CSV table of C-alpha atoms in Angstrom, one decimal:
chain,number,residue,atom,x,y,z
A,1205,UNK,CA,0.0,0.0,0.0
A,1206,UNK,CA,1.5,3.3,-1.0
A,1207,UNK,CA,1.3,6.2,1.3
A,1208,UNK,CA,0.6,9.5,-0.3
A,1209,UNK,CA,2.0,12.5,1.3
A,1210,UNK,CA,0.0,15.6,0.8
A,1211,UNK,CA,1.7,19.0,1.3
A,1212,UNK,CA,-0.6,21.9,1.7
A,1213,UNK,CA,0.9,25.0,0.3
A,1214,UNK,CA,0.4,28.2,2.3
A,1215,UNK,CA,-1.4,30.9,0.5
A,1216,UNK,CA,0.2,34.3,-0.2
A,1217,UNK,CA,-2.0,35.9,2.4
A,1218,UNK,CA,-1.0,33.2,4.9
A,1219,UNK,CA,2.7,33.8,4.3
A,1220,UNK,CA,2.1,37.5,4.6
A,1221,UNK,CA,0.3,36.9,7.8
A,1222,UNK,CA,3.3,35.0,9.2
A,1223,UNK,CA,5.3,38.3,8.8
A,1224,UNK,CA,3.1,40.1,11.3
A,1225,UNK,CA,4.8,38.9,14.5
A,1226,UNK,CA,8.2,40.2,13.2
A,1227,UNK,CA,6.7,43.5,12.3
A,1228,UNK,CA,5.1,43.8,15.7
A,1229,UNK,CA,8.4,43.0,17.4
A,1230,UNK,CA,10.2,45.5,15.2
A,1231,UNK,CA,7.6,48.1,16.3
A,1232,UNK,CA,8.8,47.5,19.9
A,1233,UNK,CA,12.6,47.3,19.4
A,1234,UNK,CA,13.4,49.3,16.3
A,1235,UNK,CA,16.8,50.9,16.2
A,1236,UNK,CA,18.1,48.4,18.9
A,1237,UNK,CA,20.6,45.7,18.2
A,1238,UNK,CA,18.0,43.0,18.9
A,1239,UNK,CA,15.9,44.3,16.0
A,1240,UNK,CA,18.3,42.3,13.7
A,1241,UNK,CA,16.7,39.1,14.9
A,1242,UNK,CA,13.3,40.2,13.6
A,1243,UNK,CA,14.5,42.0,10.5
A,1244,UNK,CA,16.4,38.9,9.4
A,1245,UNK,CA,13.3,36.7,10.0
A,1246,UNK,CA,11.1,39.2,8.2
A,1247,UNK,CA,13.3,39.5,5.2
A,1248,UNK,CA,13.6,35.7,4.9
A,1249,UNK,CA,9.8,35.3,4.9
A,1250,UNK,CA,9.5,38.1,2.4
A,1251,UNK,CA,11.9,36.2,0.0
A,1252,UNK,CA,10.1,32.9,0.6
A,1253,UNK,CA,6.9,34.6,-0.4
A,1254,UNK,CA,8.5,35.8,-3.6
A,1255,UNK,CA,9.9,32.3,-4.2
A,1256,UNK,CA,6.4,30.8,-3.9
A,1257,UNK,CA,4.3,33.5,-5.5
A,1258,UNK,CA,6.2,35.5,-8.0
A,1259,UNK,CA,3.1,37.1,-9.5
A,1260,UNK,CA,0.7,37.9,-6.7
A,1261,UNK,CA,-0.8,41.1,-5.3
A,1262,UNK,CA,0.5,40.3,-1.8
A,1263,UNK,CA,4.0,39.7,-3.2
A,1264,UNK,CA,3.9,43.1,-4.9
A,1265,UNK,CA,3.2,45.0,-1.6
A,1266,UNK,CA,5.6,42.8,0.4
A,1267,UNK,CA,8.5,43.4,-2.0
A,1268,UNK,CA,7.9,47.1,-1.8
A,1269,UNK,CA,8.6,46.9,1.9
A,1270,UNK,CA,11.4,44.3,1.3
A,1271,UNK,CA,13.3,46.7,-0.9
A,1272,UNK,CA,12.9,49.6,1.5
A,1273,UNK,CA,14.3,47.5,4.4
A,1274,UNK,CA,16.9,45.3,2.7
A,1275,UNK,CA,18.7,47.9,0.6
A,1276,UNK,CA,21.9,49.0,2.4
A,1277,UNK,CA,20.4,47.5,5.6
A,1278,UNK,CA,18.1,50.4,5.9
A,1279,UNK,CA,15.8,48.3,8.2
A,1280,UNK,CA,18.1,49.6,11.0
A,1281,UNK,CA,17.1,53.3,10.3
A,1282,UNK,CA,13.3,53.0,10.5
A,1283,UNK,CA,11.5,53.8,13.7
A,1284,UNK,CA,9.1,52.0,15.9
A,1285,UNK,CA,6.3,54.2,14.7
A,1286,UNK,CA,7.0,53.3,11.1
A,1287,UNK,CA,7.1,49.6,11.8
A,1288,UNK,CA,3.8,50.0,13.7
A,1289,UNK,CA,2.3,51.7,10.7
A,1290,UNK,CA,3.6,48.8,8.5
A,1291,UNK,CA,2.1,46.2,10.9
A,1292,UNK,CA,-1.3,47.8,10.8
A,1293,UNK,CA,-1.2,48.1,7.0
A,1294,UNK,CA,-0.3,44.4,6.5
A,1295,UNK,CA,-2.8,43.3,9.2
A,1296,UNK,CA,-5.6,45.1,7.3
A,1297,UNK,CA,-4.4,43.5,4.0
A,1298,UNK,CA,-4.2,39.9,5.3
A,1299,UNK,CA,-7.6,40.3,6.9
A,1300,UNK,CA,-9.0,40.9,3.4
A,1301,UNK,CA,-7.7,37.5,2.2
A,1302,UNK,CA,-7.8,38.7,-1.4
A,1303,UNK,CA,-6.6,42.1,-2.6
A,1304,UNK,CA,-6.8,43.8,-6.0
A,1305,UNK,CA,-4.6,46.2,-7.9
A,1306,UNK,CA,-6.1,49.2,-6.3
A,1307,UNK,CA,-5.4,47.8,-2.8
A,1308,UNK,CA,-1.8,47.1,-3.9
A,1309,UNK,CA,-1.3,50.7,-5.1
A,1310,UNK,CA,-2.9,52.2,-2.0
A,1311,UNK,CA,-0.7,50.0,0.2
A,1312,UNK,CA,2.5,51.1,-1.6
A,1313,UNK,CA,1.5,54.7,-1.4
A,1314,UNK,CA,0.8,54.2,2.3
A,1315,UNK,CA,4.2,52.7,2.8
A,1316,UNK,CA,5.7,55.8,1.1
A,1317,UNK,CA,3.7,58.1,3.3
A,1318,UNK,CA,5.0,56.2,6.4
A,1319,UNK,CA,8.4,57.2,5.2
A,1320,UNK,CA,9.6,53.9,3.7
A,1321,UNK,CA,11.6,54.5,0.6
A,1322,UNK,CA,10.3,51.8,-1.7
A,1323,UNK,CA,12.6,53.0,-4.5
A,1324,UNK,CA,15.9,53.0,-2.6
A,1325,UNK,CA,18.2,52.1,-5.5
A,1326,UNK,CA,20.4,54.9,-6.6
A,1327,UNK,CA,23.5,55.8,-8.5
A,1328,UNK,CA,25.6,58.8,-9.3
A,1329,UNK,CA,23.7,60.0,-12.3
A,1330,UNK,CA,25.7,61.6,-15.0
A,1331,UNK,CA,25.1,65.3,-15.3
A,1332,UNK,CA,22.2,65.9,-17.5
A,1333,UNK,CA,24.2,67.5,-20.2
A,1334,UNK,CA,22.2,66.6,-23.3
A,1335,UNK,CA,21.4,70.4,-23.4
A,1336,UNK,CA,25.2,71.0,-23.7
A,1337,UNK,CA,25.7,68.8,-26.7
A,1338,UNK,CA,25.9,70.3,-30.1
A,1339,UNK,CA,22.4,69.4,-31.1
A,1340,UNK,CA,20.3,71.8,-33.0
B,429,UNK,CA,8.7,95.7,-7.0
B,430,UNK,CA,8.7,92.7,-4.6
B,431,UNK,CA,7.8,89.3,-5.9
B,432,UNK,CA,4.9,87.3,-4.5
B,433,UNK,CA,5.9,84.7,-1.9
B,434,UNK,CA,6.9,81.3,-3.2
B,435,UNK,CA,4.1,78.7,-2.7
B,436,UNK,CA,6.1,75.6,-3.4
B,437,UNK,CA,8.9,73.9,-5.3
B,438,UNK,CA,8.4,73.0,-9.0
B,439,UNK,CA,10.8,70.2,-10.0
B,440,UNK,CA,12.7,70.1,-13.2
B,441,UNK,CA,13.3,66.6,-14.7
B,442,UNK,CA,16.9,66.5,-13.4
B,443,UNK,CA,15.8,67.2,-9.8
B,444,UNK,CA,12.8,64.8,-9.9
B,445,UNK,CA,15.1,62.1,-11.4
B,446,UNK,CA,17.6,62.7,-8.6
B,447,UNK,CA,14.9,62.4,-5.9
B,448,UNK,CA,14.1,59.0,-7.3
B,449,UNK,CA,17.4,57.6,-8.6
B,450,UNK,CA,20.4,59.4,-7.2
B,451,UNK,CA,22.6,58.3,-4.3
B,452,UNK,CA,21.4,58.5,-0.7
B,453,UNK,CA,23.9,61.3,-0.1
B,454,UNK,CA,22.4,63.5,-2.9
B,455,UNK,CA,18.8,62.5,-2.0
B,456,UNK,CA,19.5,63.7,1.6
B,457,UNK,CA,20.9,67.0,0.3
B,458,UNK,CA,17.8,67.5,-1.8
B,459,UNK,CA,15.5,66.5,1.1
B,460,UNK,CA,17.0,69.1,3.3
B,461,UNK,CA,16.8,71.8,0.6
B,462,UNK,CA,13.2,71.0,-0.4
B,463,UNK,CA,11.5,70.1,2.9
B,464,UNK,CA,9.9,73.5,3.7
B,465,UNK,CA,7.2,73.5,1.0
B,466,UNK,CA,5.2,71.2,-1.2
B,467,UNK,CA,6.8,69.6,-4.2
B,468,UNK,CA,5.2,69.9,-7.7
B,469,UNK,CA,5.8,68.5,-11.1
B,470,UNK,CA,4.0,68.7,-14.4
B,471,UNK,CA,2.8,65.8,-16.6
B,472,UNK,CA,5.5,67.0,-19.1
B,473,UNK,CA,8.2,66.3,-16.5
B,474,UNK,CA,6.7,62.9,-15.8
B,475,UNK,CA,6.9,62.2,-19.5
B,476,UNK,CA,10.6,63.1,-19.5
B,477,UNK,CA,11.2,60.6,-16.7
B,478,UNK,CA,9.2,57.9,-18.6
B,479,UNK,CA,11.2,58.7,-21.8
B,480,UNK,CA,14.6,58.7,-20.1
B,481,UNK,CA,14.2,55.8,-17.6
B,482,UNK,CA,10.9,53.9,-17.6
B,483,UNK,CA,11.1,53.1,-21.3
B,484,UNK,CA,14.7,51.8,-20.8
B,485,UNK,CA,13.9,49.5,-17.9
B,486,UNK,CA,10.9,48.1,-19.7
B,487,UNK,CA,13.3,47.4,-22.7
B,488,UNK,CA,15.7,45.7,-20.3
B,489,UNK,CA,12.8,43.6,-19.1
B,490,UNK,CA,12.3,42.3,-22.6
B,491,UNK,CA,16.1,41.6,-23.0
B,492,UNK,CA,16.1,39.6,-19.7
B,493,UNK,CA,12.9,37.8,-20.9
B,494,UNK,CA,14.4,36.6,-24.2
B,495,UNK,CA,14.8,32.9,-24.8
B,496,UNK,CA,18.5,33.1,-25.7
B,497,UNK,CA,19.3,34.9,-22.4
B,498,UNK,CA,20.0,32.2,-19.9
B,499,UNK,CA,21.0,34.2,-16.9
B,500,UNK,CA,20.7,37.6,-15.3
B,501,UNK,CA,24.4,38.1,-16.1
B,502,UNK,CA,23.8,37.4,-19.8
B,503,UNK,CA,21.2,40.2,-19.9
B,504,UNK,CA,23.6,42.7,-18.3
B,505,UNK,CA,26.4,41.6,-20.6
B,506,UNK,CA,24.3,42.1,-23.7
B,507,UNK,CA,23.0,45.5,-22.5
B,508,UNK,CA,26.5,46.8,-21.5
B,509,UNK,CA,28.0,45.7,-24.8
B,510,UNK,CA,25.4,47.1,-27.1
B,511,UNK,CA,23.9,50.2,-25.4
B,512,UNK,CA,26.2,53.0,-24.4
B,513,UNK,CA,24.2,56.2,-23.7
B,514,UNK,CA,24.3,57.6,-20.1
B,515,UNK,CA,20.6,56.9,-19.6
B,516,UNK,CA,21.1,53.3,-20.7
B,517,UNK,CA,24.1,52.9,-18.4
B,518,UNK,CA,21.9,53.9,-15.5
B,519,UNK,CA,20.1,50.5,-15.9
B,520,UNK,CA,23.4,48.7,-15.3
B,521,UNK,CA,24.0,50.6,-12.1
B,522,UNK,CA,20.5,50.6,-10.6
B,523,UNK,CA,18.9,47.2,-11.5
B,524,UNK,CA,21.7,45.0,-10.2
B,525,UNK,CA,21.0,46.6,-6.7
B,526,UNK,CA,17.4,45.3,-7.0
B,527,UNK,CA,18.6,41.8,-7.8
B,528,UNK,CA,21.4,41.8,-5.2
B,529,UNK,CA,19.1,42.8,-2.4
B,530,UNK,CA,16.9,39.8,-3.3
B,531,UNK,CA,20.1,37.7,-3.2
B,532,UNK,CA,19.7,36.4,-6.8
B,533,UNK,CA,22.6,34.6,-8.4
B,534,UNK,CA,23.5,36.3,-11.7
B,535,UNK,CA,25.0,33.1,-13.1
B,536,UNK,CA,22.2,30.7,-12.1
B,537,UNK,CA,19.6,30.1,-14.9
B,538,UNK,CA,17.1,29.2,-12.1
B,539,UNK,CA,17.1,32.8,-10.8
B,540,UNK,CA,16.2,34.4,-14.1
B,541,UNK,CA,12.5,33.8,-13.6
B,542,UNK,CA,12.7,35.4,-10.2
B,543,UNK,CA,14.5,38.4,-11.7
B,544,UNK,CA,11.9,38.9,-14.4
B,545,UNK,CA,9.1,38.9,-11.8
B,546,UNK,CA,11.1,41.3,-9.6
B,547,UNK,CA,11.7,43.7,-12.4
B,548,UNK,CA,8.0,43.7,-13.4
B,549,UNK,CA,7.1,44.5,-9.8
B,550,UNK,CA,9.7,47.3,-9.7
B,551,UNK,CA,8.6,48.8,-13.0
B,552,UNK,CA,5.0,48.9,-11.8
B,553,UNK,CA,6.0,50.5,-8.5
B,554,UNK,CA,8.2,53.0,-10.2
B,555,UNK,CA,5.4,54.1,-12.5
B,556,UNK,CA,3.1,54.3,-9.4
B,557,UNK,CA,5.5,56.4,-7.4
B,558,UNK,CA,6.2,59.0,-10.2
B,559,UNK,CA,2.4,59.4,-10.6
B,560,UNK,CA,1.7,59.9,-6.9
B,561,UNK,CA,4.7,61.1,-5.0
B,562,UNK,CA,4.4,64.8,-6.2
B,563,UNK,CA,1.6,67.2,-6.7
B,564,UNK,CA,0.7,67.9,-10.4
B,565,UNK,CA,0.4,71.3,-11.9
B,566,UNK,CA,-1.5,72.1,-15.1
B,567,UNK,CA,0.3,71.0,-18.3
B,568,UNK,CA,-0.5,73.6,-21.0
B,569,UNK,CA,1.3,71.5,-23.6
B,570,UNK,CA,-1.3,68.7,-23.1
B,571,UNK,CA,1.5,66.3,-23.8
B,572,UNK,CA,-0.2,63.1,-25.0
B,573,UNK,CA,2.9,60.9,-24.4
B,574,UNK,CA,2.6,61.8,-20.7
B,575,UNK,CA,-0.9,60.4,-20.7
B,576,UNK,CA,0.0,56.9,-22.1
B,577,UNK,CA,-1.1,54.5,-19.4
B,578,UNK,CA,1.0,51.5,-18.1
B,579,UNK,CA,-1.6,48.9,-17.2
B,580,UNK,CA,0.0,45.5,-16.3
B,581,UNK,CA,-1.6,42.2,-15.3
B,582,UNK,CA,0.0,40.3,-12.5
B,583,UNK,CA,0.2,37.0,-14.2
B,584,UNK,CA,1.2,38.2,-17.6
B,585,UNK,CA,3.0,41.6,-17.6
B,586,UNK,CA,4.4,41.5,-21.2
B,587,UNK,CA,1.3,42.6,-23.1
B,588,UNK,CA,0.9,45.6,-20.8
B,589,UNK,CA,4.6,46.6,-21.1
B,590,UNK,CA,4.5,46.2,-24.9
B,591,UNK,CA,1.3,48.2,-25.3
B,592,UNK,CA,2.9,51.0,-23.3
B,593,UNK,CA,6.0,51.0,-25.4
B,594,UNK,CA,4.1,51.0,-28.6
B,595,UNK,CA,1.8,53.8,-27.6
B,596,UNK,CA,4.6,55.9,-26.0
B,597,UNK,CA,6.8,55.5,-29.1
B,598,UNK,CA,3.9,56.4,-31.5
B,599,UNK,CA,5.0,60.0,-31.6
B,600,UNK,CA,2.9,60.7,-34.7
B,601,UNK,CA,-0.3,59.9,-32.9
B,602,UNK,CA,0.9,61.6,-29.7
B,603,UNK,CA,1.9,64.7,-31.5
B,604,UNK,CA,-1.5,64.9,-33.2
B,605,UNK,CA,-3.1,65.0,-29.8
B,606,UNK,CA,-0.9,67.6,-28.0
B,607,UNK,CA,-0.9,71.4,-28.0
B,608,UNK,CA,2.9,72.1,-28.2
B,609,UNK,CA,2.4,74.3,-31.3
B,610,UNK,CA,-0.2,76.4,-29.6
B,611,UNK,CA,1.9,76.5,-26.5
B,612,UNK,CA,5.0,77.9,-28.3
B,613,UNK,CA,3.4,79.8,-31.2
B,614,UNK,CA,0.4,81.4,-29.4
B,615,UNK,CA,0.3,81.1,-25.6
B,616,UNK,CA,3.9,81.9,-24.9
B,617,UNK,CA,5.0,83.6,-28.2
B,618,UNK,CA,5.9,86.8,-26.5
B,619,UNK,CA,8.1,85.0,-23.9
B,620,UNK,CA,9.7,82.9,-26.6
B,621,UNK,CA,10.6,86.1,-28.5
B,622,UNK,CA,12.1,87.5,-25.3
B,623,UNK,CA,14.2,84.3,-24.9
B,624,UNK,CA,15.5,84.6,-28.5
B,625,UNK,CA,16.4,88.2,-27.8
B,626,UNK,CA,18.4,87.1,-24.7
B,627,UNK,CA,20.1,84.4,-26.8
B,628,UNK,CA,21.1,86.9,-29.5
B,629,UNK,CA,23.2,88.8,-27.0
B,630,UNK,CA,25.0,85.9,-25.4
B,631,UNK,CA,28.5,84.5,-26.4
B,632,UNK,CA,28.7,80.8,-27.0
B,633,UNK,CA,30.5,79.0,-24.2
B,634,UNK,CA,30.2,76.0,-21.9
B,635,UNK,CA,27.5,77.7,-19.7
B,636,UNK,CA,25.4,79.2,-22.5
B,637,UNK,CA,25.7,76.3,-25.1
B,638,UNK,CA,22.6,74.4,-23.8
B,639,UNK,CA,20.4,77.5,-23.7
B,640,UNK,CA,21.6,78.6,-27.2
B,641,UNK,CA,20.8,75.2,-28.6
B,642,UNK,CA,17.3,75.5,-27.2
B,643,UNK,CA,17.0,79.0,-28.6
B,644,UNK,CA,18.0,77.8,-32.0
B,645,UNK,CA,15.3,75.2,-32.0
B,646,UNK,CA,12.7,77.7,-30.7
B,647,UNK,CA,13.7,80.1,-33.5
B,648,UNK,CA,13.2,77.4,-36.1
B,649,UNK,CA,9.7,76.7,-34.6
B,650,UNK,CA,8.8,80.4,-34.8
B,651,UNK,CA,9.9,80.6,-38.4
B,652,UNK,CA,8.5,77.3,-39.7
B,653,UNK,CA,5.4,77.1,-37.5
B,654,UNK,CA,3.5,74.0,-36.6
B,655,UNK,CA,5.3,71.7,-38.9
B,656,UNK,CA,8.5,72.3,-37.0
B,657,UNK,CA,6.9,70.8,-33.8
B,658,UNK,CA,7.4,67.1,-33.3
B,659,UNK,CA,8.4,65.0,-30.3
B,660,UNK,CA,12.1,65.0,-31.2
B,661,UNK,CA,12.3,68.7,-31.3
B,662,UNK,CA,10.2,69.0,-28.2
B,663,UNK,CA,12.9,66.9,-26.5
B,664,UNK,CA,15.5,69.4,-27.6
B,665,UNK,CA,13.5,72.4,-26.1
B,666,UNK,CA,12.4,70.5,-23.0
B,667,UNK,CA,13.9,72.9,-20.5
B,668,UNK,CA,12.2,75.8,-22.2
B,669,UNK,CA,8.9,74.0,-22.1
B,670,UNK,CA,9.4,73.2,-18.4
B,671,UNK,CA,10.3,76.8,-17.6
B,672,UNK,CA,7.4,78.3,-19.5
B,673,UNK,CA,5.0,75.8,-18.1
B,674,UNK,CA,6.1,76.3,-14.5
B,675,UNK,CA,3.6,78.2,-12.3
B,676,UNK,CA,5.2,81.6,-11.5
B,677,UNK,CA,4.3,81.3,-7.8
B,678,UNK,CA,6.4,78.1,-7.5
B,679,UNK,CA,10.2,78.1,-7.5
B,680,UNK,CA,11.7,76.0,-10.3
B,681,UNK,CA,14.3,73.6,-8.9
B,682,UNK,CA,17.0,72.6,-11.4
B,683,UNK,CA,20.6,71.6,-11.9
B,684,UNK,CA,20.9,72.6,-15.6
B,685,UNK,CA,22.6,75.8,-16.6
B,686,UNK,CA,20.1,76.6,-19.3
B,687,UNK,CA,17.5,77.6,-16.7
B,688,UNK,CA,19.8,80.4,-15.5
B,689,UNK,CA,19.0,82.1,-18.9
B,690,UNK,CA,15.5,80.8,-19.4
B,691,UNK,CA,14.0,81.9,-16.1
B,692,UNK,CA,14.9,85.5,-15.5
B,693,UNK,CA,13.4,87.0,-18.7
B,694,UNK,CA,10.1,85.2,-18.1
B,695,UNK,CA,10.0,86.2,-14.4
B,696,UNK,CA,10.2,82.6,-13.2
B,697,UNK,CA,11.7,82.2,-9.7
B,698,UNK,CA,14.3,79.5,-9.8
B,699,UNK,CA,17.1,77.8,-7.9
B,700,UNK,CA,20.1,76.0,-9.3
B,701,UNK,CA,21.3,73.1,-7.2
B,702,UNK,CA,24.9,71.8,-7.3
B,703,UNK,CA,25.2,68.6,-9.3
B,704,UNK,CA,25.4,65.2,-7.5
B,705,UNK,CA,29.1,65.0,-8.2
B,706,UNK,CA,29.7,68.5,-6.6
B,707,UNK,CA,27.7,67.5,-3.5
B,708,UNK,CA,29.6,64.2,-3.2
B,709,UNK,CA,32.9,65.9,-3.7
B,710,UNK,CA,32.2,68.6,-1.1
B,711,UNK,CA,31.3,66.0,1.5
B,712,UNK,CA,34.5,64.0,0.6
B,713,UNK,CA,36.6,67.2,1.0
B,714,UNK,CA,35.0,68.0,4.3
B,715,UNK,CA,35.7,64.5,5.6
B,716,UNK,CA,39.3,64.6,4.3
B,717,UNK,CA,39.9,67.8,6.3
B,718,UNK,CA,38.7,66.1,9.6
């Protein structure tokens, strides 16, 4: 007799929900050394969500926060109040179970308003000298 | 006569781009300089950001997505070998950061799919942020390219990206829907003639060259009329369009020298910021003296 093993895959909302305890802890210990424990746990869960659901509305919001936190270890600079805002935002999203494009956009805008830089990637831009070229 | 108080800051494309894509050091400099009042842009400035950056990252998305490209590294190698402009090089400096933070392996074919998804998410987010981060002023050019929508499905981003590129690059249709001719030839004709008068009295040197090139194109539009107005020429007179389009109760924030000649004669308050290199160099010099 063969034994079939069934693995239930957690939904994107469930994986997102699993991030809430880390965000809650970060809202209590932001800017302290111990925050690294929860930031590491949070970033790992965020990446596992992207591994499992590359094209999903929850992934899109989660990766906005991921980029804001992961880039140049900026998780260390954000405050308790900001993490609390993120916690409340994601709590509301997971309670919806399904979210649409409008929810995604509003959530990313909310993250920006909370002060999370969701576009943290930068470079020294070359001086905008197209005006100085000899074009007529 | 005293000027009316400034109600906010109106961002030129170079300053808006820097707030989105420059180094943390320069962004912090700009944040400090621009934190007292509301920030504004026009749809035209948004269009210039889309033309100089968004179109390129979407193009890079399609390079990465190609069947013959096995890894993230292959896509960067192709891009760096074939595309040399400064705006194209920005892709090579910004996008690797996105993939590095996600800890993707540039040599592993298995990570290519993750990179494609990540890039699609980033492009959508970038488009959202440029639409919502700053307040919009009225765009008297009615630039139709600025109004081209980027609508992307989660499961299948390619058609949405392709539709955007096709519509944005359809400059003939876009030009048929905009008002740039009325903007230059009617609405701001007097101001444009003033600018040409200023240009006629300037020597040609490093500082004035950009402004004189703009003036030369404006002169051609005045002499040839509507048929001289197309998206290519509009690109060449972009700083003049931005200066003329800027509300006079907002201070125009810029880094380009051309605005030093464009703004005074049309009574547009303005402020020239040091370039990113200058700010970074100043900080390095201060640190070296410590």
